[in-house]
Coordinates of C-alpha atoms and ligand atoms in Angstrom, one line a residue:
M352 CA 5.3 18.7 2.9
Q353 CA 2.0 19.4 1.1
A354 CA -1.2 20.7 2.7
F355 CA -4.0 18.3 3.6
V356 CA -6.9 20.1 2.1
T357 CA -6.6 23.2 4.3
G358 CA -3.9 22.3 6.6
F359 CA -2.3 19.0 7.4
S360 CA 1.0 17.9 6.0
A361 CA 2.9 14.7 5.1
S362 CA 6.4 13.8 4.4
G363 CA 7.4 12.0 2.5
A364 CA -5.0 -0.7 -0.1
A365 CA -9.8 -3.1 1.0
G366 CA -11.7 -2.7 4.0
R367 CA -15.1 -2.4 5.6
G368 CA -17.1 0.7 4.8
N369 CA -19.2 2.9 7.0
D370 CA -22.0 0.4 6.4
G371 CA -19.7 -2.4 7.5
V372 CA -19.5 -3.8 3.9
A373 CA -16.0 -4.6 2.6
A374 CA -14.4 -3.6 -0.7
K375 CA -14.0 -5.7 -3.8
S376 CA -12.0 -8.6 -5.2
H377 CA -8.6 -7.9 -6.6
I378 CA -9.5 -9.7 -9.8
R379 CA -10.2 -7.1 -12.4
G380 CA -13.8 -7.0 -13.6
A381 CA -15.2 -8.8 -10.5
P382 CA -18.4 -7.5 -9.2
H383 CA -18.5 -5.6 -5.9
V384 CA -18.2 -8.3 -3.3
T385 CA -17.8 -8.7 0.4
H386 CA -14.5 -9.1 2.1
A387 CA -15.0 -12.8 2.6
R388 CA -15.9 -13.4 -1.0
R389 CA -12.9 -11.4 -2.1
V390 CA -10.6 -13.5 0.0
A391 CA -12.1 -16.6 -1.6
R392 CA -11.6 -15.3 -5.1
V393 CA -8.1 -14.3 -4.4
A394 CA -7.3 -17.8 -3.2
T395 CA -8.4 -19.1 -6.6
L396 CA -6.3 -16.7 -8.7
S397 CA -4.7 -18.5 -11.5
M398 CA -1.6 -17.9 -13.6
G399 CA -2.0 -14.8 -15.8
A400 CA -5.0 -13.4 -13.8
D401 CA -5.5 -9.7 -14.3
R402 CA -4.5 -7.6 -11.3
V403 CA -6.9 -5.0 -10.0
F404 CA -5.2 -1.6 -9.9
F405 CA -4.5 -0.5 -6.3
V406 CA -4.0 3.0 -4.9
G407 CA -2.9 3.4 -1.3
G408 CA -2.8 6.7 0.5
N409 CA -0.4 7.1 3.4
W410 CA -1.4 10.1 5.6
K411 CA 1.6 9.4 7.9
C412 CA 1.6 11.3 11.2
N413 CA -0.8 14.1 10.0
G414 CA -4.3 15.2 10.5
S415 CA -7.1 16.1 12.9
K416 CA -10.7 15.1 13.0
S417 CA -11.8 18.2 11.1
E418 CA -9.2 17.9 8.5
I419 CA -10.0 14.2 7.9
K420 CA -13.7 15.0 7.7
T421 CA -13.1 17.6 4.9
L422 CA -10.7 15.4 3.0
V423 CA -12.9 12.3 3.2
E424 CA -16.0 14.2 2.2
S425 CA -14.2 15.2 -1.0
F426 CA -13.1 11.6 -1.7
N427 CA -16.7 10.4 -1.1
K428 CA -18.1 12.9 -3.5
D429 CA -15.5 13.1 -6.3
A430 CA -13.9 9.6 -6.7
P431 CA -15.3 7.2 -9.3
T432 CA -17.2 4.1 -8.2
T433 CA -15.7 1.2 -10.1
S434 CA -14.4 -2.3 -9.5
D435 CA -11.3 -1.5 -11.7
V436 CA -9.5 0.1 -8.8
E437 CA -9.0 -0.8 -5.1
V438 CA -8.4 2.3 -2.9
V439 CA -7.1 2.2 0.7
V440 CA -6.2 5.2 2.9
G441 CA -3.7 4.9 5.7
A442 CA -4.9 6.9 8.7
P443 CA -3.1 7.6 12.0
L444 CA -4.0 5.1 14.7
P445 CA -6.3 7.3 16.7
Y446 CA -8.3 8.2 13.7
L447 CA -8.8 4.6 12.2
E448 CA -12.3 4.1 13.4
Y449 CA -13.2 7.7 12.8
T450 CA -12.0 7.5 9.2
R451 CA -13.7 4.2 8.7
G452 CA -17.0 5.7 9.9
L453 CA -16.8 8.6 7.4
L454 CA -15.2 7.0 4.3
R455 CA -17.2 5.6 1.3
S456 CA -17.7 1.9 1.8
D457 CA -15.9 0.8 -1.3
W458 CA -12.6 2.3 0.0
G459 CA -10.5 0.6 2.7
V460 CA -8.7 1.9 5.7
S461 CA -5.2 1.0 6.7
A462 CA -3.0 1.3 9.7
Q463 CA 0.6 2.4 9.3
N464 CA 2.2 0.0 11.8
C465 CA 1.5 -2.8 14.3
W466 CA 3.2 -5.0 16.8
I467 CA 5.1 -8.2 15.9
G468 CA 2.7 -10.6 17.4
K469 CA -0.1 -11.0 20.0
G470 CA -0.7 -8.5 22.8
G471 CA 0.6 -8.3 26.3
A472 CA 3.1 -6.2 28.2
Y473 CA 4.2 -4.0 25.2
T474 CA 3.4 -0.5 26.3
G475 CA 2.4 1.7 23.5
E476 CA 2.0 -1.0 21.0
V477 CA -1.1 -2.1 19.0
T478 CA -1.7 -5.6 17.6
A479 CA -3.1 -6.7 14.3
D480 CA -5.9 -8.4 16.4
M481 CA -6.9 -4.9 17.5
L482 CA -6.7 -3.5 14.0
A483 CA -9.0 -6.2 12.8
D484 CA -11.3 -5.7 15.7
V485 CA -11.9 -2.1 14.8
G486 CA -12.5 -2.8 11.1
T487 CA -9.1 -2.1 9.7
D488 CA -8.3 -4.5 6.9
W489 CA -4.9 -3.3 5.9
V490 CA -1.6 -2.2 7.5
I491 CA 1.5 -0.6 5.9
L492 CA 4.6 -2.4 7.0
G493 CA 8.3 -1.8 6.2
H494 CA 7.8 1.8 5.2
S495 CA 11.2 3.4 4.8
E496 CA 10.6 5.8 7.6
R497 CA 10.2 2.9 10.0
R498 CA 13.2 1.2 8.5
N499 CA 15.5 4.2 8.6
L500 CA 14.5 6.8 11.2
P501 CA 17.1 6.5 13.9
E502 CA 14.5 6.3 16.6
L503 CA 12.9 3.3 14.9
K504 CA 15.3 1.3 12.8
E505 CA 13.1 -1.7 12.2
S506 CA 15.0 -4.6 10.7
D507 CA 14.0 -6.8 7.7
A508 CA 13.3 -9.7 10.2
T509 CA 11.1 -7.6 12.4
I510 CA 9.0 -6.3 9.4
A511 CA 8.7 -9.9 8.1
T512 CA 7.5 -11.2 11.5
K513 CA 5.0 -8.4 11.8
T514 CA 3.7 -9.2 8.3
V515 CA 3.2 -12.8 8.9
Y516 CA 1.4 -12.1 12.2
A517 CA -0.8 -9.5 10.6
I518 CA -2.0 -11.7 7.7
S519 CA -2.6 -14.5 10.2
K520 CA -5.2 -12.2 11.8
G521 CA -6.8 -11.3 8.5
V522 CA -5.1 -7.9 8.1
S523 CA -3.7 -7.5 4.6
V524 CA -0.3 -5.8 4.3
M525 CA 1.3 -3.2 2.0
Y526 CA 4.8 -4.5 2.3
C527 CA 7.2 -1.7 1.5
I528 CA 10.7 -2.2 0.1
G529 CA 13.2 0.1 -1.6
E530 CA 16.8 1.3 -1.8
L531 CA 18.5 4.3 -0.3
L532 CA 20.1 6.8 -2.7
E533 CA 23.6 5.5 -2.0
E534 CA 22.5 2.0 -2.6
R535 CA 21.1 3.0 -6.0
E536 CA 24.2 5.0 -6.8
S537 CA 26.4 1.9 -6.0
G538 CA 24.3 -0.4 -8.2
Q539 CA 22.7 -2.3 -5.4
T540 CA 19.0 -1.5 -6.0
I541 CA 17.9 -4.9 -7.1
A542 CA 20.0 -6.7 -4.4
V543 CA 18.5 -4.5 -1.7
C544 CA 15.0 -5.2 -2.9
E545 CA 15.7 -8.9 -3.1
R546 CA 17.1 -9.0 0.4
Q547 CA 13.9 -7.3 1.7
L548 CA 11.7 -9.7 -0.2
K549 CA 13.7 -12.7 0.9
A550 CA 13.2 -11.7 4.6
L551 CA 9.5 -12.1 4.0
G552 CA 9.9 -15.1 1.7
D553 CA 11.8 -16.9 4.4
V554 CA 8.9 -16.9 6.8
I555 CA 5.6 -16.4 4.9
G556 CA 5.3 -19.6 2.9
S557 CA 3.4 -19.9 -0.4
D558 CA 0.3 -17.8 0.3
W559 CA 0.9 -14.1 -0.7
S560 CA -2.7 -13.3 -1.4
K561 CA -2.9 -10.8 1.4
I562 CA 0.2 -9.0 0.4
V563 CA 0.7 -6.0 -1.9
I564 CA 4.3 -5.0 -2.5
A565 CA 5.1 -1.3 -2.5
Y566 CA 8.4 -0.5 -4.2
E567 CA 9.4 2.9 -2.8
P568 CA 12.9 4.1 -3.6
V569 CA 13.8 6.1 -0.5
W570 CA 15.4 8.9 -2.5
A571 CA 12.0 9.5 -4.1
I572 CA 9.9 9.6 -1.0
G573 CA 8.8 13.1 -0.1
T574 CA 11.5 14.7 -2.2
G575 CA 9.6 15.5 -5.4
K576 CA 12.1 13.4 -7.3
V577 CA 10.0 10.7 -8.9
A578 CA 11.6 7.6 -10.4
T579 CA 11.2 7.6 -14.2
P580 CA 8.6 5.1 -15.5
E581 CA 11.6 3.2 -16.9
Q582 CA 13.5 3.2 -13.6
A583 CA 10.4 2.0 -11.7
E584 CA 9.5 -0.6 -14.3
E585 CA 12.9 -2.1 -14.2
V586 CA 12.6 -2.8 -10.5
H587 CA 9.0 -3.9 -10.7
E588 CA 10.0 -6.4 -13.3
A589 CA 12.8 -7.7 -11.2
I590 CA 10.5 -8.1 -8.2
R591 CA 8.0 -10.1 -10.3
K592 CA 10.9 -12.3 -11.6
W593 CA 12.0 -12.8 -8.0
L594 CA 8.5 -13.9 -7.0
A595 CA 8.4 -16.3 -9.9
A596 CA 11.8 -17.8 -9.1
N597 CA 11.4 -17.9 -5.3
V598 CA 7.8 -18.4 -4.6
S599 CA 5.7 -19.4 -7.6
Q600 CA 4.5 -18.2 -11.0
Q601 CA 1.0 -17.9 -9.7
V602 CA 2.1 -15.5 -6.9
A603 CA 4.3 -13.6 -9.4
D604 CA 1.3 -13.2 -11.7
S605 CA -1.3 -12.3 -9.1
T606 CA 0.6 -10.0 -6.7
R607 CA 0.1 -6.3 -7.1
I608 CA 3.4 -4.3 -7.1
L609 CA 2.9 -0.6 -6.4
Y610 CA 5.3 2.2 -7.0
G611 CA 5.7 4.9 -4.3
G612 CA 7.8 8.1 -4.2
S613 CA 6.5 11.5 -5.1
V614 CA 3.5 10.2 -7.2
S615 CA 1.3 13.1 -8.2
P616 CA -1.6 13.8 -10.5
A617 CA 1.0 15.1 -13.0
N618 CA 3.1 11.9 -13.2
C619 CA 0.8 9.0 -12.4
D620 CA -0.5 8.3 -15.8
E621 CA 2.9 7.7 -17.4
L622 CA 3.9 5.4 -14.6
A623 CA 0.6 3.5 -14.7
K624 CA 1.2 2.7 -18.4
K625 CA 4.0 0.4 -17.5
P626 CA 3.0 -3.3 -17.5
N627 CA 4.4 -4.2 -14.0
I628 CA 3.2 -1.1 -12.2
D629 CA -0.1 -2.2 -10.6
G630 CA -0.8 1.0 -8.7
F631 CA 0.7 3.4 -6.2
L632 CA 1.4 4.1 -2.6
V633 CA 1.0 7.9 -2.2
G634 CA 2.2 10.0 0.7
G635 CA 1.9 13.8 0.3
A636 CA -0.5 13.8 -2.6
S637 CA -3.0 11.6 -0.6
L638 CA -3.6 14.5 1.7
K639 CA -5.3 16.5 -0.9
P640 CA -8.6 16.2 -2.8
D641 CA -6.9 15.6 -6.1
F642 CA -5.6 12.3 -4.8
V643 CA -8.7 11.3 -6.8
K644 CA -6.8 12.1 -10.0
I645 CA -4.2 9.5 -9.0
V646 CA -6.9 7.0 -8.3
E647 CA -8.2 7.7 -11.8
S648 CA -4.9 6.6 -13.4
Y649 CA -6.4 3.1 -13.2
K650 CA -7.9 4.1 -16.6
Q651 CA -4.5 3.5 -18.1
K652 CA -5.0 -0.2 -17.5
V653 CA -8.5 -0.8 -18.7
Ligands
LIG370 C1 5.2 7.3 1.1 O1 5.3 7.9 2.2 O2 4.9 6.2 1.1 C2 5.4 8.1 -0.1 C3 5.5 7.6 -1.2 O3 5.4 9.5 0.1 P1 5.4 10.6 -1.1 O4 4.3 10.2 -2.1 O5 5.1 11.9 -0.4 O6 6.7 10.6 -1.7

């Protein structure tokens, strides 16, 4: 996949800054607030509340300290400062604290996985408690690579369990869902997404304020084959309807639904114009300085 500034490659949202200050509320137009105040605001979201545009970057298993330093310096310099977009970058585990230390304070840092519960004799695993302890406010869960790689094969139930535990520890979750090519071709797209949502709905209860849903059709991830704005909007609308019917209207109105799959500076604006697309989860293009152009697609909403 694409180069990460000068070298690292990828296939294929708010946290504490380098000054320990957290990013903003997800209610559009809110002033820059601390993490605790943002959580309180989110809890009072009402029906019809505006959703703050959200752009997540997923660096996957790529990078080195020097590459991250170069990339983050460009983000710190070139990206706009505004409360109209929330931006979170997903760094590999060994670089979470390093990234947090370098990155502008109004952008968050995310992990890309965590264990299903609390710690113990689980060699190689990392808990949400640990992520929170090192200042990581987000984790990406249910990514199609973790669902589908033969070495990993995480189930709907495992991902849902991880999600509930992460939010119980104060770590927000980008909850990824999406269909395989053969599922789309056999007309199962909505059914697959609903099954993946139901797995979470069965265990999470009524508070979805620490969840952002990322709809990522697997056939579009890392392939250069982006869903059309109409294809993406159709699924996003169905996800919002599912939330209204199965959780609550308030959760349907306030939950950000991101599109992911070959988003680039060239296609982001057209996607962002769709009413149910509240932002993006970006893989390959988040490894380059012009990720900032994708961040700027929030302007389509204001
Ligand atoms: C992803 O990995 O979540 C993703 C969307 O990747 P890409 O943007 O490279 O398709």
